[in-house]
Amino acid sequence: MAMSGAARAWVVVTAVVAGLASAALVAVAVLADLDTAGQAASVAGAVVGLLALVVSVLALFRTGAPAAGARSVQSGGGVGRAITGDRNRLRSTAPPTPASSPGTAATAVPGERGVSAAGGVGHAVTGDENEES
């Protein structure tokens, strides 16, 4: 799975901060005593736990379209005609009217070459070398 530049930067920052925190806890254990190191680790664990809670709540309310499969079609409304694939030969020129069905806010995320619509789908052609007269 490819990571964006921002995601990669966050991974690096997180790794550096975690490494520094681990080194600091080891230094406290070596230079002070285990009781002090235990208390410091407890506070650090509580802070990390609270940060993880904030990140998970933000992820729940994240906006953005879910990722769909390769060469797929996803619509928030109706689709008259959806064609995916290579070397399809279609003779009909008038796009069909989407089948009437009530639209919903959420649609399923289609897999590879899939079609998903909140409204109806009039005609879907998927795959390669389909021929229609």
PDB file of C-alpha atoms in Angstrom:
ATOM      1  CA  MET A   1       0.000   0.000   0.000  1.00  0.00           C
ATOM      2  CA  ALA A   2       1.452   3.343  -1.018  1.00  0.00           C
ATOM      3  CA  MET A   3       1.731   6.108   1.559  1.00  0.00           C
ATOM      4  CA  SER A   4       1.353   9.785   0.852  1.00  0.00           C
ATOM      5  CA  GLY A   5       4.145  12.168   1.753  1.00  0.00           C
ATOM      6  CA  ALA A   6       2.227  13.490   4.765  1.00  0.00           C
ATOM      7  CA  ALA A   7       1.535   9.981   6.074  1.00  0.00           C
ATOM      8  CA  ARG A   8       5.191   9.039   5.661  1.00  0.00           C
ATOM      9  CA  ALA A   9       6.240  12.178   7.564  1.00  0.00           C
ATOM     10  CA  TRP A  10       3.880  11.313  10.448  1.00  0.00           C
ATOM     11  CA  VAL A  11       5.303   7.784  10.617  1.00  0.00           C
ATOM     12  CA  VAL A  12       8.856   9.168  10.822  1.00  0.00           C
ATOM     13  CA  VAL A  13       7.894  11.758  13.461  1.00  0.00           C
ATOM     14  CA  THR A  14       6.109   9.100  15.524  1.00  0.00           C
ATOM     15  CA  ALA A  15       9.084   6.741  15.320  1.00  0.00           C
ATOM     16  CA  VAL A  16      11.515   9.480  16.387  1.00  0.00           C
ATOM     17  CA  VAL A  17       9.326  10.585  19.317  1.00  0.00           C
ATOM     18  CA  ALA A  18       8.828   6.961  20.450  1.00  0.00           C
ATOM     19  CA  GLY A  19      12.579   6.350  20.249  1.00  0.00           C
ATOM     20  CA  LEU A  20      13.377   9.466  22.263  1.00  0.00           C
ATOM     21  CA  ALA A  21      10.768   8.595  24.892  1.00  0.00           C
ATOM     22  CA  SER A  22      12.166   5.073  25.202  1.00  0.00           C
ATOM     23  CA  ALA A  23      15.709   6.408  25.580  1.00  0.00           C
ATOM     24  CA  ALA A  24      14.520   8.871  28.235  1.00  0.00           C
ATOM     25  CA  LEU A  25      12.784   6.101  30.227  1.00  0.00           C
ATOM     26  CA  VAL A  26      15.899   3.899  30.060  1.00  0.00           C
ATOM     27  CA  ALA A  27      18.036   6.847  31.210  1.00  0.00           C
ATOM     28  CA  VAL A  28      15.701   7.436  34.172  1.00  0.00           C
ATOM     29  CA  ALA A  29      15.864   3.740  35.087  1.00  0.00           C
ATOM     30  CA  VAL A  30      19.679   3.737  34.934  1.00  0.00           C
ATOM     31  CA  LEU A  31      20.372   7.139  36.507  1.00  0.00           C
ATOM     32  CA  ALA A  32      17.564   7.240  39.081  1.00  0.00           C
ATOM     33  CA  ASP A  33      15.781   4.182  40.427  1.00  0.00           C
ATOM     34  CA  LEU A  34      13.162   1.739  39.151  1.00  0.00           C
ATOM     35  CA  ASP A  35      10.357   3.323  41.188  1.00  0.00           C
ATOM     36  CA  THR A  36      10.907   6.697  39.519  1.00  0.00           C
ATOM     37  CA  ALA A  37      11.207   5.025  36.113  1.00  0.00           C
ATOM     38  CA  GLY A  38       7.962   3.133  36.750  1.00  0.00           C
ATOM     39  CA  GLN A  39       6.123   6.310  37.664  1.00  0.00           C
ATOM     40  CA  ALA A  40       7.484   8.099  34.585  1.00  0.00           C
ATOM     41  CA  ALA A  41       6.472   5.174  32.361  1.00  0.00           C
ATOM     42  CA  SER A  42       2.999   5.205  33.892  1.00  0.00           C
ATOM     43  CA  VAL A  43       2.534   8.902  33.114  1.00  0.00           C
ATOM     44  CA  ALA A  44       3.934   8.437  29.589  1.00  0.00           C
ATOM     45  CA  GLY A  45       1.575   5.497  29.004  1.00  0.00           C
ATOM     46  CA  ALA A  46      -1.428   7.537  30.140  1.00  0.00           C
ATOM     47  CA  VAL A  47      -0.484  10.411  27.818  1.00  0.00           C
ATOM     48  CA  VAL A  48       0.002   8.057  24.849  1.00  0.00           C
ATOM     49  CA  GLY A  49      -3.322   6.365  25.617  1.00  0.00           C
ATOM     50  CA  LEU A  50      -5.155   9.695  25.634  1.00  0.00           C
ATOM     51  CA  LEU A  51      -3.491  10.726  22.368  1.00  0.00           C
ATOM     52  CA  ALA A  52      -4.540   7.396  20.825  1.00  0.00           C
ATOM     53  CA  LEU A  53      -8.124   8.063  21.941  1.00  0.00           C
ATOM     54  CA  VAL A  54      -8.094  11.486  20.273  1.00  0.00           C
ATOM     55  CA  VAL A  55      -6.681  10.042  17.037  1.00  0.00           C
ATOM     56  CA  SER A  56      -9.280   7.251  16.960  1.00  0.00           C
ATOM     57  CA  VAL A  57     -12.172   9.683  17.508  1.00  0.00           C
ATOM     58  CA  LEU A  58     -10.827  11.926  14.736  1.00  0.00           C
ATOM     59  CA  ALA A  59     -10.623   8.893  12.439  1.00  0.00           C
ATOM     60  CA  LEU A  60     -14.285   8.097  13.139  1.00  0.00           C
ATOM     61  CA  PHE A  61     -15.375  11.515  11.930  1.00  0.00           C
ATOM     62  CA  ARG A  62     -12.931  11.760   9.040  1.00  0.00           C
ATOM     63  CA  THR A  63     -14.517  12.868   5.800  1.00  0.00           C
ATOM     64  CA  GLY A  64     -13.527  11.693   2.393  1.00  0.00           C
ATOM     65  CA  ALA A  65     -14.571   9.045  -0.039  1.00  0.00           C
ATOM     66  CA  PRO A  66     -13.549   5.482   0.668  1.00  0.00           C
ATOM     67  CA  ALA A  67     -11.108   3.967  -1.760  1.00  0.00           C
ATOM     68  CA  ALA A  68     -12.713   1.978  -4.546  1.00  0.00           C
ATOM     69  CA  GLY A  69     -11.239  -0.868  -6.565  1.00  0.00           C
ATOM     70  CA  ALA A  70      -9.217  -0.366  -9.715  1.00  0.00           C
ATOM     71  CA  ARG A  71     -11.219   0.785 -12.728  1.00  0.00           C
ATOM     72  CA  SER A  72     -14.459   0.965 -10.770  1.00  0.00           C
ATOM     73  CA  VAL A  73     -17.368   3.419 -10.783  1.00  0.00           C
ATOM     74  CA  GLN A  74     -18.898   4.880  -7.623  1.00  0.00           C
ATOM     75  CA  SER A  75     -21.657   7.478  -7.659  1.00  0.00           C
ATOM     76  CA  GLY A  76     -23.636   9.388  -5.057  1.00  0.00           C
ATOM     77  CA  GLY A  77     -26.585   9.495  -7.481  1.00  0.00           C
ATOM     78  CA  GLY A  78     -27.818   7.436 -10.400  1.00  0.00           C
ATOM     79  CA  VAL A  79     -25.671   6.104 -13.251  1.00  0.00           C
ATOM     80  CA  GLY A  80     -27.043   5.882 -16.788  1.00  0.00           C
ATOM     81  CA  ARG A  81     -24.211   3.814 -18.249  1.00  0.00           C
ATOM     82  CA  ALA A  82     -20.926   2.668 -16.732  1.00  0.00           C
ATOM     83  CA  ILE A  83     -18.311   0.969 -18.898  1.00  0.00           C
ATOM     84  CA  THR A  84     -15.044  -0.414 -17.567  1.00  0.00           C
ATOM     85  CA  GLY A  85     -12.562  -2.614 -19.365  1.00  0.00           C
ATOM     86  CA  ASP A  86     -10.668  -2.709 -22.625  1.00  0.00           C
ATOM     87  CA  ARG A  87     -11.733  -3.205 -26.227  1.00  0.00           C
ATOM     88  CA  ASN A  88     -15.493  -3.061 -25.598  1.00  0.00           C
ATOM     89  CA  ARG A  89     -17.566  -2.585 -28.760  1.00  0.00           C
ATOM     90  CA  LEU A  90     -20.902  -0.955 -28.009  1.00  0.00           C
ATOM     91  CA  ARG A  91     -23.179   0.072 -30.851  1.00  0.00           C
ATOM     92  CA  SER A  92     -25.936   1.787 -28.866  1.00  0.00           C
ATOM     93  CA  THR A  93     -25.275   5.525 -28.533  1.00  0.00           C
ATOM     94  CA  ALA A  94     -28.103   6.676 -26.271  1.00  0.00           C
ATOM     95  CA  PRO A  95     -27.222   6.213 -22.621  1.00  0.00           C
ATOM     96  CA  PRO A  96     -29.974   4.395 -20.742  1.00  0.00           C
ATOM     97  CA  THR A  97     -31.867   6.094 -17.961  1.00  0.00           C
ATOM     98  CA  PRO A  98     -30.880   4.915 -14.492  1.00  0.00           C
ATOM     99  CA  ALA A  99     -33.297   2.450 -12.961  1.00  0.00           C
ATOM    100  CA  SER A 100     -35.513   4.288 -10.539  1.00  0.00           C
ATOM    101  CA  SER A 101     -34.644   3.511  -6.976  1.00  0.00           C
ATOM    102  CA  PRO A 102     -34.458   5.752  -3.952  1.00  0.00           C
ATOM    103  CA  GLY A 103     -30.978   7.136  -3.415  1.00  0.00           C
ATOM    104  CA  THR A 104     -29.181   6.791  -0.126  1.00  0.00           C
ATOM    105  CA  ALA A 105     -26.365   8.819   1.343  1.00  0.00           C
ATOM    106  CA  ALA A 106     -23.957   5.896   1.577  1.00  0.00           C
ATOM    107  CA  THR A 107     -23.002   3.490  -1.197  1.00  0.00           C
ATOM    108  CA  ALA A 108     -21.031   0.295  -1.011  1.00  0.00           C
ATOM    109  CA  VAL A 109     -17.414   0.580  -2.090  1.00  0.00           C
ATOM    110  CA  PRO A 110     -17.092  -1.368  -5.335  1.00  0.00           C
ATOM    111  CA  GLY A 111     -14.299  -3.830  -5.925  1.00  0.00           C
ATOM    112  CA  GLU A 112     -12.199  -4.002  -9.064  1.00  0.00           C
ATOM    113  CA  ARG A 113     -14.278  -3.014 -12.109  1.00  0.00           C
ATOM    114  CA  GLY A 114     -17.389  -2.847  -9.912  1.00  0.00           C
ATOM    115  CA  VAL A 115     -20.249  -0.370 -10.088  1.00  0.00           C
ATOM    116  CA  SER A 116     -21.950   1.158  -7.048  1.00  0.00           C
ATOM    117  CA  ALA A 117     -24.529   3.945  -6.995  1.00  0.00           C
ATOM    118  CA  ALA A 118     -26.783   5.523  -4.401  1.00  0.00           C
ATOM    119  CA  GLY A 119     -29.443   5.765  -7.102  1.00  0.00           C
ATOM    120  CA  GLY A 120     -30.137   3.283  -9.854  1.00  0.00           C
ATOM    121  CA  VAL A 121     -27.793   1.915 -12.503  1.00  0.00           C
ATOM    122  CA  GLY A 122     -29.224   1.856 -16.029  1.00  0.00           C
ATOM    123  CA  HIS A 123     -26.518  -0.194 -17.744  1.00  0.00           C
ATOM    124  CA  ALA A 124     -23.140  -1.500 -16.575  1.00  0.00           C
ATOM    125  CA  VAL A 125     -20.562  -3.173 -18.796  1.00  0.00           C
ATOM    126  CA  THR A 126     -17.519  -4.557 -17.010  1.00  0.00           C
ATOM    127  CA  GLY A 127     -14.658  -6.694 -18.257  1.00  0.00           C
ATOM    128  CA  ASP A 128     -12.776  -6.786 -21.527  1.00  0.00           C
ATOM    129  CA  GLU A 129     -13.864  -7.291 -25.150  1.00  0.00           C
ATOM    130  CA  ASN A 130     -17.615  -7.097 -24.599  1.00  0.00           C
ATOM    131  CA  GLU A 131     -19.682  -6.729 -27.749  1.00  0.00           C
ATOM    132  CA  GLU A 132     -23.172  -5.292 -27.949  1.00  0.00           C
ATOM    133  CA  SER A 133     -25.278  -4.691 -31.034  1.00  0.00           C
TER     134      SER A 133
END
